[in-house]
Structures are given as structure tokens and as C-alpha cells.
Coordinates of N, CA, C and O in Angstrom, one line a residue:
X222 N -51.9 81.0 65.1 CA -53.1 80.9 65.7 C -53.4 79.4 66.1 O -53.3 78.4 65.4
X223 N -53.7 79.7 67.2 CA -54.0 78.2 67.8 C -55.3 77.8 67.7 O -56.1 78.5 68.3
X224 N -56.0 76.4 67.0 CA -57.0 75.9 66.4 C -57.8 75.2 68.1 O -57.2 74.3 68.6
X225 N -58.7 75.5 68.5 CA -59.6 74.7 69.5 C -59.1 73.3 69.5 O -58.3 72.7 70.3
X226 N -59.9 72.7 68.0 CA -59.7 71.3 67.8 C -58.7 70.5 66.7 O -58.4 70.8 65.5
X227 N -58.4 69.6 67.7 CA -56.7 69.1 67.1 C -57.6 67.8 66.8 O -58.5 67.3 67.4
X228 N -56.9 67.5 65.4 CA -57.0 66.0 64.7 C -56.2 65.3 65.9 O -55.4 66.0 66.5
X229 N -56.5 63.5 66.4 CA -55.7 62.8 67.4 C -55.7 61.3 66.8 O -55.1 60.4 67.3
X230 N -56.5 61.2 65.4 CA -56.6 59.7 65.3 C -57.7 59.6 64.0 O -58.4 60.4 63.5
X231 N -57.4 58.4 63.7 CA -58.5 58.0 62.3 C -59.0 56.8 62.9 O -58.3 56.1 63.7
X232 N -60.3 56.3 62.6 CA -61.2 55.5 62.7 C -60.4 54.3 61.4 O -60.6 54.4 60.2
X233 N -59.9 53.6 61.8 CA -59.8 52.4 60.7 C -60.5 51.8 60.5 O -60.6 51.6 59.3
X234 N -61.4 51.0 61.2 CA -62.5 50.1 60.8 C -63.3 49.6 61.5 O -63.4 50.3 62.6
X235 N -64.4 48.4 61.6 CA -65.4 47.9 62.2 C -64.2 46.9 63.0 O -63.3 46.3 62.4
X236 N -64.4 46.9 64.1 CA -63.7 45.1 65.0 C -65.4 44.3 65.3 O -66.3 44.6 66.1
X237 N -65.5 43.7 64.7 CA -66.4 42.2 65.3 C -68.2 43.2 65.3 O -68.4 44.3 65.0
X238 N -69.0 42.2 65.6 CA -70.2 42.7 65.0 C -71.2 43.5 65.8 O -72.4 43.6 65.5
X239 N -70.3 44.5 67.3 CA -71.5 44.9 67.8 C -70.8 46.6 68.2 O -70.6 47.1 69.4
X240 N -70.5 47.0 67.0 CA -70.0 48.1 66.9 C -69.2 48.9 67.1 O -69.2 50.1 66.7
X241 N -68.0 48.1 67.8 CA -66.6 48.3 68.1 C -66.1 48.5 67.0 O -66.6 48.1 66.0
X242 N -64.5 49.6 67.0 CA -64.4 50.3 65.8 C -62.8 50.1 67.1 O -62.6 50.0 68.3
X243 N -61.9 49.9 65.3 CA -60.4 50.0 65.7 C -60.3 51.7 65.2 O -60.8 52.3 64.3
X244 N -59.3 52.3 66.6 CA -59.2 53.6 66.1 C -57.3 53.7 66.2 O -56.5 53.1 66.8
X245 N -57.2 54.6 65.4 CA -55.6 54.8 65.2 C -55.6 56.3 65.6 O -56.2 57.2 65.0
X246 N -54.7 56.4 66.8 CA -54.1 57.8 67.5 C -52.7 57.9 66.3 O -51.9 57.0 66.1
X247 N -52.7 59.3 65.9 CA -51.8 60.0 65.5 C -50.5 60.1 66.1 O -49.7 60.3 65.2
X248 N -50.0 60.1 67.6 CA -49.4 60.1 68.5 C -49.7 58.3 69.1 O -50.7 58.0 69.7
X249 N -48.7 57.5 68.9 CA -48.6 56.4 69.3 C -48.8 55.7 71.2 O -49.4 54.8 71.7
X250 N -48.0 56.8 71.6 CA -48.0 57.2 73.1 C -49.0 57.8 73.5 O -49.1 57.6 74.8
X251 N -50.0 58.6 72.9 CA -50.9 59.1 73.4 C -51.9 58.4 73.9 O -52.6 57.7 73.3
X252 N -52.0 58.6 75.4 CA -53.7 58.2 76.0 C -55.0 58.7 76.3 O -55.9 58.4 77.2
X253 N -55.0 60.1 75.0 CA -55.7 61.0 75.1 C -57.4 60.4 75.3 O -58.3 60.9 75.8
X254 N -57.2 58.9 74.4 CA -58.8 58.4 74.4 C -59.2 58.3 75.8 O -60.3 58.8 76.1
X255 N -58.5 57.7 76.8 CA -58.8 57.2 78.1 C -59.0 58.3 78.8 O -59.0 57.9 79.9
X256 N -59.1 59.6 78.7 CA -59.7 60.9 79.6 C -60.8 61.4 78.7 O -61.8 61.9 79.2
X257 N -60.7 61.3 78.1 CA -62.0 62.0 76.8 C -63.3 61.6 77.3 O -63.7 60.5 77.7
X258 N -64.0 62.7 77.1 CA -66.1 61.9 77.2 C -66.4 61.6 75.6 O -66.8 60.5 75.1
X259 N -66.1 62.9 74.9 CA -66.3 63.2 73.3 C -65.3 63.7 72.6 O -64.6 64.7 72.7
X260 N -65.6 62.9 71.5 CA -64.9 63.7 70.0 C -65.5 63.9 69.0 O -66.7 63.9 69.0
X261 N -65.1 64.1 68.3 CA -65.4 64.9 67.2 C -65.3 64.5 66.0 O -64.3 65.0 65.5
X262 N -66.0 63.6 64.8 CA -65.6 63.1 63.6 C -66.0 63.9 62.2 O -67.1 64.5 61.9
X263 N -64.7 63.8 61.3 CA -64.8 64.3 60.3 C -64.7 63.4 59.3 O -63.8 62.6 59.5
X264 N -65.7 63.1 57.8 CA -65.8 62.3 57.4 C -64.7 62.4 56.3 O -64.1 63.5 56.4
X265 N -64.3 61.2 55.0 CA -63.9 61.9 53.8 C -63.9 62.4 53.4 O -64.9 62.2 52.7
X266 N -63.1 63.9 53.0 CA -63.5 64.7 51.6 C -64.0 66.1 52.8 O -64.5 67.2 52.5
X267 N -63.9 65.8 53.5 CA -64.0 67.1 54.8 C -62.6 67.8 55.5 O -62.1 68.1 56.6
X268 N -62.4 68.0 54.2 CA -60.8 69.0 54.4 C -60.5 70.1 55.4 O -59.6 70.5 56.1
X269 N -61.2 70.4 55.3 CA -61.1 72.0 56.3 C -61.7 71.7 57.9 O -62.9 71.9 57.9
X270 N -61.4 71.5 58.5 CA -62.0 71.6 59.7 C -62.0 72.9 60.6 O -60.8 73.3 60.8
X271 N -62.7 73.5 60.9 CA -62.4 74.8 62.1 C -62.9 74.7 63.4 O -62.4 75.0 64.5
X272 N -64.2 74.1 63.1 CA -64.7 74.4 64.5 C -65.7 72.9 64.5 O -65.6 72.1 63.7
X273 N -66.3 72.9 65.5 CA -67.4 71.3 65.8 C -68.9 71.5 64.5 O -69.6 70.5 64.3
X274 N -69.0 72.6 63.9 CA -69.7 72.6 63.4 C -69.8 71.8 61.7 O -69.1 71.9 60.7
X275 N -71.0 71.0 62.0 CA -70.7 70.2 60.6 C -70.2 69.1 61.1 O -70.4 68.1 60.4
X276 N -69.6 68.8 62.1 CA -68.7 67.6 62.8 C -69.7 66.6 63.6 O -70.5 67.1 64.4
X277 N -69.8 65.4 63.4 CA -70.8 64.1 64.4 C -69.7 64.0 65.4 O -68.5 63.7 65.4
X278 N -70.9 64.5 66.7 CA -69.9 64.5 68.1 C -70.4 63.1 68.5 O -71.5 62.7 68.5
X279 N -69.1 62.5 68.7 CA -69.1 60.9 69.4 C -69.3 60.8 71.1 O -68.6 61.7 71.7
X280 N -69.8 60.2 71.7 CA -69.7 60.2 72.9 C -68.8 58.6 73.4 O -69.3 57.5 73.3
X281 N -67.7 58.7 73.8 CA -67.1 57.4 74.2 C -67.7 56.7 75.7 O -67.8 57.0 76.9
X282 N -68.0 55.5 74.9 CA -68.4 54.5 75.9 C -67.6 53.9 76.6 O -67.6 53.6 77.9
X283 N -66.8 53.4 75.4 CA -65.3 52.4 76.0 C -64.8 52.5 75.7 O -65.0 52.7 74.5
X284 N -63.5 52.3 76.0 CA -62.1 52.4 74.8 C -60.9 50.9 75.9 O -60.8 50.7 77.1
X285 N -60.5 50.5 74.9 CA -59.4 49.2 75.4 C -58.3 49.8 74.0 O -58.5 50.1 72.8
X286 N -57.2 49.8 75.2 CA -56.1 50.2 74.3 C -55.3 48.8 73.8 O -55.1 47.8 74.5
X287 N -54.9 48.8 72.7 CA -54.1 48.1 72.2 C -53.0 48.3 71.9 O -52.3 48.5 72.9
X288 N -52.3 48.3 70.7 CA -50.5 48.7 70.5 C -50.4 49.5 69.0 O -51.1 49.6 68.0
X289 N -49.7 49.9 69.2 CA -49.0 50.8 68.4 C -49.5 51.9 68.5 O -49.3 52.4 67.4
X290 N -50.3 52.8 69.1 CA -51.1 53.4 69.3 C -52.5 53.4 68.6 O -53.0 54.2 67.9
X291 N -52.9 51.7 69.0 CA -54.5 51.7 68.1 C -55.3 51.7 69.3 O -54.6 52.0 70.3
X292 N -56.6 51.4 69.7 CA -57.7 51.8 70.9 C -58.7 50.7 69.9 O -58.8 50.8 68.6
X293 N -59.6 49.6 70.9 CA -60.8 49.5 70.2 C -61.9 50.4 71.3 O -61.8 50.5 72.5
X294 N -63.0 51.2 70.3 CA -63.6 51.8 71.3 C -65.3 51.9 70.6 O -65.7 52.2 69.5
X295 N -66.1 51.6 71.8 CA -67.1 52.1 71.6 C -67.9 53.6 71.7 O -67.8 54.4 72.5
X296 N -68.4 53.6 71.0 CA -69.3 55.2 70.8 C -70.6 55.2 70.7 O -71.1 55.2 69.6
X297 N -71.2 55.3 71.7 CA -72.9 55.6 72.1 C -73.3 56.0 70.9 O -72.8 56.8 70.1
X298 N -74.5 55.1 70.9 CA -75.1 55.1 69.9 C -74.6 54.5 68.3 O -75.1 54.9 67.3
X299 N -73.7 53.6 68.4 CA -73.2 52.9 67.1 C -73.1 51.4 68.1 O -72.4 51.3 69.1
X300 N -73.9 50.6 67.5 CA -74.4 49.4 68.1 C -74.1 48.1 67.0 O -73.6 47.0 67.5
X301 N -74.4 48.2 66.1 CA -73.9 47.3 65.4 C -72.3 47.6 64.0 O -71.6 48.6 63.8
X302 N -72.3 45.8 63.3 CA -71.5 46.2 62.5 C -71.5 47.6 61.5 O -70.8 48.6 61.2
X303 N -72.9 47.2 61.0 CA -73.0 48.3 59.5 C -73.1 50.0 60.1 O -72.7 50.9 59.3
X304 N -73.4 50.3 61.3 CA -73.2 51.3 62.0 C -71.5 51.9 62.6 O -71.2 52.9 63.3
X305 N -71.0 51.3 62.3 CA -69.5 50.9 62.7 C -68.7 51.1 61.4 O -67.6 51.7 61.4
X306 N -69.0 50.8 60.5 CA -68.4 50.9 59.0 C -68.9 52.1 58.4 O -68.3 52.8 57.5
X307 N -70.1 52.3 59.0 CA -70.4 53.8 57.7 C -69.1 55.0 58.3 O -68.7 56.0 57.6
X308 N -68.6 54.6 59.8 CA -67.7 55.8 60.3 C -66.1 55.1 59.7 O -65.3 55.4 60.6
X309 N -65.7 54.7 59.1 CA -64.5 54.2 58.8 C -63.8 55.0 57.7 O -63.9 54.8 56.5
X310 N -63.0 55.9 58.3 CA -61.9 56.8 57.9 C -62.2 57.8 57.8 O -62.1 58.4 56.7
X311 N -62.9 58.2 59.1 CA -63.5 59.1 59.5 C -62.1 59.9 60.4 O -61.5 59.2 61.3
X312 N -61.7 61.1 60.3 CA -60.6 62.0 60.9 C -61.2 62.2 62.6 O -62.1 63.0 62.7
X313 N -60.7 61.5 63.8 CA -60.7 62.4 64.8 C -60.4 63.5 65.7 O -59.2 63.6 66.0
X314 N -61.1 64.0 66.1 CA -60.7 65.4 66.7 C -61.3 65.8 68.1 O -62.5 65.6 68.4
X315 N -60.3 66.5 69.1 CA -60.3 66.9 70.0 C -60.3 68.8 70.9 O -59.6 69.8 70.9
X316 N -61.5 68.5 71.6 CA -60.7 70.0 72.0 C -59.7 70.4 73.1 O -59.8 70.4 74.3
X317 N -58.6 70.9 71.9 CA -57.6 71.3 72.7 C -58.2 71.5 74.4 O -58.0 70.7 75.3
X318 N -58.5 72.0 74.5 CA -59.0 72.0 76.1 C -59.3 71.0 77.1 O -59.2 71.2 78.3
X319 N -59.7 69.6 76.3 CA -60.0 68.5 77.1 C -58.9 67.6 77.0 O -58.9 66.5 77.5
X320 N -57.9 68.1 76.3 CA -56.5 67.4 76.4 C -55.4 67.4 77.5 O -54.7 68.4 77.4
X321 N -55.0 66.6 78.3 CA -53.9 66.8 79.3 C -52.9 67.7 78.8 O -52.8 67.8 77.5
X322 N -52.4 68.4 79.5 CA -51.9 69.7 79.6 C -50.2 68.9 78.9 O -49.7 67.8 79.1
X323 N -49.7 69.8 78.3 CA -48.4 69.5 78.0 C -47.2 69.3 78.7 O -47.0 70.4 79.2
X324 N -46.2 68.5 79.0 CA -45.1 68.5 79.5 C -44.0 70.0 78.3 O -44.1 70.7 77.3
X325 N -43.0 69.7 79.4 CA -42.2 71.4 79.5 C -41.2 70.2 77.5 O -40.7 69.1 77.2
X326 N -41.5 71.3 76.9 CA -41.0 70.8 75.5 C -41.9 70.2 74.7 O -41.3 70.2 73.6
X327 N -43.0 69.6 74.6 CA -43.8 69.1 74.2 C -45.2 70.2 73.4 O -46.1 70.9 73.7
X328 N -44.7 69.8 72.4 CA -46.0 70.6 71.7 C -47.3 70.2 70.7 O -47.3 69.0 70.6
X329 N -48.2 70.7 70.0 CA -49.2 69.9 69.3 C -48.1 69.9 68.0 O -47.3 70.7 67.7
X330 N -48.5 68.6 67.3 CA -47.8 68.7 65.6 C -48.4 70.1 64.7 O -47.8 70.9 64.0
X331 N -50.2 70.2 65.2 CA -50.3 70.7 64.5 C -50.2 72.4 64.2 O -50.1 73.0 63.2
X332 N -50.0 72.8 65.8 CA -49.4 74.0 66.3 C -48.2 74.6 65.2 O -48.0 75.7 64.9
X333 N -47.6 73.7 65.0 CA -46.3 73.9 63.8 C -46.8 74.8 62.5 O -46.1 75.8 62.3
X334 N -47.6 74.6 61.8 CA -48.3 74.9 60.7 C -48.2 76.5 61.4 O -48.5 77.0 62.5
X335 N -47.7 77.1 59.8 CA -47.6 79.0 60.2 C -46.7 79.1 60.8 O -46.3 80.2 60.6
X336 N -45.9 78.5 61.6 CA -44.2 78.8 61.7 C -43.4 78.8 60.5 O -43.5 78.2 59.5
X337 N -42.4 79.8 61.1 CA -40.9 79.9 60.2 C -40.2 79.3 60.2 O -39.5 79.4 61.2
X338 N -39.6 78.3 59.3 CA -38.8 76.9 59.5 C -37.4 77.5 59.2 O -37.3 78.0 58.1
X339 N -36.5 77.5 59.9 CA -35.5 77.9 59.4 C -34.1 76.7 59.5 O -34.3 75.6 60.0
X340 N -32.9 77.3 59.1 CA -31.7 76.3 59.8 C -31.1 76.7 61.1 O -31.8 77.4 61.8
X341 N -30.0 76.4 61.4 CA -29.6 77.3 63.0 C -28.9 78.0 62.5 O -28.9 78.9 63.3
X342 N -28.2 78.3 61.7 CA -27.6 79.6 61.2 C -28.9 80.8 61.0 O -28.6 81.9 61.2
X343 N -29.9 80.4 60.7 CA -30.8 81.9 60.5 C -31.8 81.4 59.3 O -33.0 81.5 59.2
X344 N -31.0 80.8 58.5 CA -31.5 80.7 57.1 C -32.6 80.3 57.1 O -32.7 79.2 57.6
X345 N -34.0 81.0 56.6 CA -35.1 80.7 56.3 C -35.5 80.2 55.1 O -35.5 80.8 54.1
X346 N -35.8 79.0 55.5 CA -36.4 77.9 54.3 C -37.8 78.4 54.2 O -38.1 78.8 53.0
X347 N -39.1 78.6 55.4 CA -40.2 79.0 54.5 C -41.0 78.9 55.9 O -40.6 79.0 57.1
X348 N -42.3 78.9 55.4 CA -43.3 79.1 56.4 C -44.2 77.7 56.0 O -44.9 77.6 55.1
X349 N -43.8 76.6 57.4 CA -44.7 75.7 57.0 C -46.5 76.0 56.7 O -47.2 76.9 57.1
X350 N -46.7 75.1 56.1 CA -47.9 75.0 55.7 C -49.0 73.6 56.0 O -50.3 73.5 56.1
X351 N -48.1 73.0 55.9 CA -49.3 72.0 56.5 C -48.4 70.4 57.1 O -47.3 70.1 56.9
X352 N -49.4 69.6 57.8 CA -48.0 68.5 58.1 C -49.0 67.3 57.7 O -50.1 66.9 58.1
X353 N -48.0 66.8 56.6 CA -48.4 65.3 56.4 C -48.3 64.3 56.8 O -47.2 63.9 56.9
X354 N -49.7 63.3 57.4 CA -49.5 62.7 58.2 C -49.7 61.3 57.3 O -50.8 61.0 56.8
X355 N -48.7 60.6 57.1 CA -47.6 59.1 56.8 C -47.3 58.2 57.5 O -46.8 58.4 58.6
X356 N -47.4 57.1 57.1 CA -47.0 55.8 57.9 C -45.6 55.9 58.3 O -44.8 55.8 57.4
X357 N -45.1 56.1 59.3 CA -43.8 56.1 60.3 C -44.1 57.2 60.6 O -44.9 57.3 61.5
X358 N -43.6 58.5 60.0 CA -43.3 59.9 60.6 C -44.6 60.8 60.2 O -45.6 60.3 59.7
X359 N -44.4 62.2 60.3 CA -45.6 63.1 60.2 C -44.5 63.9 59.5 O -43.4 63.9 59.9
X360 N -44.8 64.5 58.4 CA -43.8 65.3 57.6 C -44.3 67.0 57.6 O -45.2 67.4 56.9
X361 N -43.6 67.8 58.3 CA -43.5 69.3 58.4 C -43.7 69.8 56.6 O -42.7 69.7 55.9
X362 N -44.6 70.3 56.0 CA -44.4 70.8 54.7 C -44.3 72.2 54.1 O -45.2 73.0 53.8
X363 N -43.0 72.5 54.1 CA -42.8 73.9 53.6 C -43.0 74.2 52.3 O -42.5 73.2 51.7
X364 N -43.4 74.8 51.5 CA -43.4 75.2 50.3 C -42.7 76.1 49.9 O -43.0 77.3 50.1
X365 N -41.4 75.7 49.0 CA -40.3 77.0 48.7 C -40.9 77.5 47.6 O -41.8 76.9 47.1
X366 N -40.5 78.7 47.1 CA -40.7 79.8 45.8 C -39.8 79.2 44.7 O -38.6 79.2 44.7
X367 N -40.5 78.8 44.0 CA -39.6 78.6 42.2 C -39.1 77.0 42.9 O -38.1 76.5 42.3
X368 N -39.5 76.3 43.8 CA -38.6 74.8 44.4 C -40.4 74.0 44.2 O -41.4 74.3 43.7
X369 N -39.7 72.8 44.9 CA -40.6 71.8 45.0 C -40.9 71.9 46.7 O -40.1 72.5 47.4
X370 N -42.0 71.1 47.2 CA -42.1 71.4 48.7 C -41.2 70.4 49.5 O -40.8 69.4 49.0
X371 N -40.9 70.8 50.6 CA -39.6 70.6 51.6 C -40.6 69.3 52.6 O -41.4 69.6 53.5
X372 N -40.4 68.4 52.4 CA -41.0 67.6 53.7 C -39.9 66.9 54.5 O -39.0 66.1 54.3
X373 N -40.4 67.5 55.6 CA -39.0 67.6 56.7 C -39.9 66.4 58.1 O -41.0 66.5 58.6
X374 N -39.0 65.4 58.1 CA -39.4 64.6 58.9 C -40.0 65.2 60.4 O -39.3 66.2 60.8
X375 N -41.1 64.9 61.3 CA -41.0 65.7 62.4 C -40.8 64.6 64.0 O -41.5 64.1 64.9
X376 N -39.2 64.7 63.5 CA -38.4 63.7 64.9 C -37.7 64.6 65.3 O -37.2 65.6 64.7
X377 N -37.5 64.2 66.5 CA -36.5 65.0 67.8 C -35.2 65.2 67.0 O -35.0 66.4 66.9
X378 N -34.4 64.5 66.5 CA -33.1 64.4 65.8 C -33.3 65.8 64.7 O -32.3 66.5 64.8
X379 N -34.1 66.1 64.0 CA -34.0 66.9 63.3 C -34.4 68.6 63.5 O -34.1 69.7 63.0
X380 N -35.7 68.3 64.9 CA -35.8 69.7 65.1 C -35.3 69.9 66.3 O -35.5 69.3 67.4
X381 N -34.7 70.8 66.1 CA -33.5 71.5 66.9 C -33.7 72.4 68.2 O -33.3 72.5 69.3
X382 N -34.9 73.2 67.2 CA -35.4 74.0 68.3 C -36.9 74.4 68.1 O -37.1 74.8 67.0
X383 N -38.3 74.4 68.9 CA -39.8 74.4 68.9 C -40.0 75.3 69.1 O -40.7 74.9 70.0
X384 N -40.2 77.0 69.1 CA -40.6 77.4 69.7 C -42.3 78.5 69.3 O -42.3 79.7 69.1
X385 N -43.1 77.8 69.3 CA -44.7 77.7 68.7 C -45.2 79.0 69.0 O -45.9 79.6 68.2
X386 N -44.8 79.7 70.4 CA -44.8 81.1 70.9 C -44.7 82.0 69.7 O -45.5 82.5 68.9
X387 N -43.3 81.9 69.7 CA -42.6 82.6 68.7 C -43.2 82.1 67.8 O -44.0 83.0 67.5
X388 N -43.3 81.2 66.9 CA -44.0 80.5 65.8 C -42.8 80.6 64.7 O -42.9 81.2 63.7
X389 N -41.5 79.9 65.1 CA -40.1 79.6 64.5 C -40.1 77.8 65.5 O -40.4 77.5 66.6
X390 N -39.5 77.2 64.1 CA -38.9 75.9 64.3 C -37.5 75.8 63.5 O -37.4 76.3 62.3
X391 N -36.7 75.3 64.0 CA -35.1 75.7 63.8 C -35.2 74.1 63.6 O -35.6 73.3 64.4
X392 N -34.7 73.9 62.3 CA -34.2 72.0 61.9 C -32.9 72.4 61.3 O -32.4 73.3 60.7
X393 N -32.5 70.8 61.7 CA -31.2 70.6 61.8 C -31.0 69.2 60.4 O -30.5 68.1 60.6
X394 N -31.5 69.7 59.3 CA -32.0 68.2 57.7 C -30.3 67.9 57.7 O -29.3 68.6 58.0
X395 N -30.8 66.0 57.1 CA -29.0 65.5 56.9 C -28.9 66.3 55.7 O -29.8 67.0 55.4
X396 N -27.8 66.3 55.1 CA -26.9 66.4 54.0 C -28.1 65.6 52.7 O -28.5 64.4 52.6
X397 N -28.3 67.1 51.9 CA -29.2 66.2 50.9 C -31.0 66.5 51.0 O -31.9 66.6 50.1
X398 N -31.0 66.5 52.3 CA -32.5 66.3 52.0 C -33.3 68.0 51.4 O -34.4 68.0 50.8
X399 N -32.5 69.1 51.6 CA -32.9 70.0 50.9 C -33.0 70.1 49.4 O -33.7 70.8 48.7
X400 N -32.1 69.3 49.1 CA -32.2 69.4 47.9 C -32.6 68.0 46.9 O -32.0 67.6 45.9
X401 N -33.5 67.5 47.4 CA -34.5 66.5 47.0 C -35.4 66.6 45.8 O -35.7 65.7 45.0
X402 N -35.8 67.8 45.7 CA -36.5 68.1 44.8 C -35.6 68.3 43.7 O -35.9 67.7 42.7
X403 N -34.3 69.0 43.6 CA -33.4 69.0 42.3 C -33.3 67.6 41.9 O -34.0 67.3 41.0
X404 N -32.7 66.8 42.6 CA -32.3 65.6 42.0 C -33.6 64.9 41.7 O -33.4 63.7 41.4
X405 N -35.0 65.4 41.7 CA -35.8 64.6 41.3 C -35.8 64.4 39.5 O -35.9 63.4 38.7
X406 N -35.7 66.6 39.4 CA -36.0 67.0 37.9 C -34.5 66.5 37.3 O -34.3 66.4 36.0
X407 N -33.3 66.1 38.3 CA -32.5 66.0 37.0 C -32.5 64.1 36.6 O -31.9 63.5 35.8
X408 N -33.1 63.7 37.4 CA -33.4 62.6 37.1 C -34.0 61.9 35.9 O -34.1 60.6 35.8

């Protein structure tokens, strides 16, 4: 099932004293801020998201892109510093709808979640569950029966085949990384 609103970015912090906020997109490449009117903030400790409800809708004023995929951006009605900090590490979110349309292979990370992860032989590893988002990569998280959970890097090299339709992703792990969790307990 496909969720309306997709997480795109975290609010890192206040920039300088008149309410500008450094934001970090999820997607480095992404220039989703520069077509957007509004998003959607979720604070700490606000796990579950489903829908806008419960959520402070931001209205973007301005946004200047910077690098690595950071944005400084203003948001109507946050004018100063201390107004700027109370939103800091605050989850952003988008509706799928107001997002540029996907190129042919390109899919959301979070679409993955509830697929069947298997190998290219067939073999089913599990049904992801959720994807951990980490400094460098975003990690696909399967949880095996009687194992420890499978976190499968989510880069081109490893997934093989996407298909979200279907709701199967076919990865291609080096030598080893399945079995990560053994070598933890025999350590």
C-alpha cells in the first residue's frame, strides 16, 4: 500500500538569527524543496505517521539549495532564531502527489517496505519491514524467523531487481553479509 505522504528530509537546525533552518533531504539529488508550496512536519517521538493529521503544515517561503543534499529554507511564519529551533529534528514529509513524477526505474525508498526481498534464484529472505535511514546509505530491514534482522544496503549494485507493483525486490548481498548476524553471536 502506497502511503500519500513520504518522509523527504530532517530539519537540522537554526542557520543565523531570522529563522532560516538548515534542512537535510533524504535523497541527496533530490530538488523536491524547489517545487513544493508545503510540507508537512513531524516532531520527535512521532513514530507513526499516516496522514497530515497531527502534523504542523509548513508553508515554504524560500529555500537556497546548498550541497550534499542540504536546503536553507524559510517557512512562513517562523521569523526568528528561537522559532527556528523549537522545529529542529523535526521529520519532513511530502504528498506523494505534489512530487515530480518518477523517471522509468526509479522508485520511492519508502514504497519498498511490505515487499518480498528475495535472492535471484527465488530464495526468500523475508518481507521488509522498515528502512533505516543512516549516514551514507538507507538500509532495507528484513526481519528473519529464529535470525537477527537483515540490513541490506539500498544501492543500485545490490538491488537487482525493483519491482513495487509486484511488491518483490530481488538483491544481489556480497558474500557474507547474510550471515552477519551469526558471526555476531559467535563472537
Amino acid at each position: 500500500m502506497q502511503r500519500d505522504l513520504l518522509q523527504i528530509g530532517v530539519i537540522c537546525r537554526a542557520h543565523g538569527l531570522r529563522g532560516e533552518l538548515r534542512v537535510r533531504l533524504h535523497d541527496p539529488s533530490s530538488q523536491a524543496l524547489e517545487s513544493l508550496e508545503t510540507v508537512y512536519a513531524a516532531g520527535r517521538g512521532e513514530e507513526s505517521v499516516a496522514d497530515v493529521k497531527g502534523l504542523r503544515e509548513l508553508s515554504l517561503s524560500s529555500t537556497r539549495e546548498q550541497t550534499n543534499g542540504e536546503y536553507l529554507v524559510v517557512f512562513d511564519g517562523v521569523n526568528d532564531r528561537n522559532q527556528a529551533e523549537s522545529l529542529h529534528g523535526f521529520r519532513l514529509y511530502a504528498r506523494r502527489s505534489e512530487l515530480a513524477p518518477l523517471e522509468e526505474g526509479e522508485f520511492f525508498v519508502s514504497d519498498l517496505v511490505g515487499c518480498t526481498v528475495m535472492l535471484p534464484d527465488g530464495s526468500v529472505l523475508g518481507i521488509a519491514s522498515a528502512v533505516a535511514q543512516v549516514p551514507g546509505n538507507d538500509l532495507l530491514v528484513v526481519p528473519r524467523a529464529g535470525r537477527g534482522e537483515l540490513l541490506i544496503p539500498i544501492v543500485p549494485a545490490l538491488l537487482v531487481e525493483v519491482d513495487v507493483e509486484a511488491g518483490r525486490v530481488v538483491v544481489a548481498p556480497p558474500s557474507g553479509l547474510l550471515d552477519l548476524d551469526r558471526d555476531a553471536r559467535e563472537a
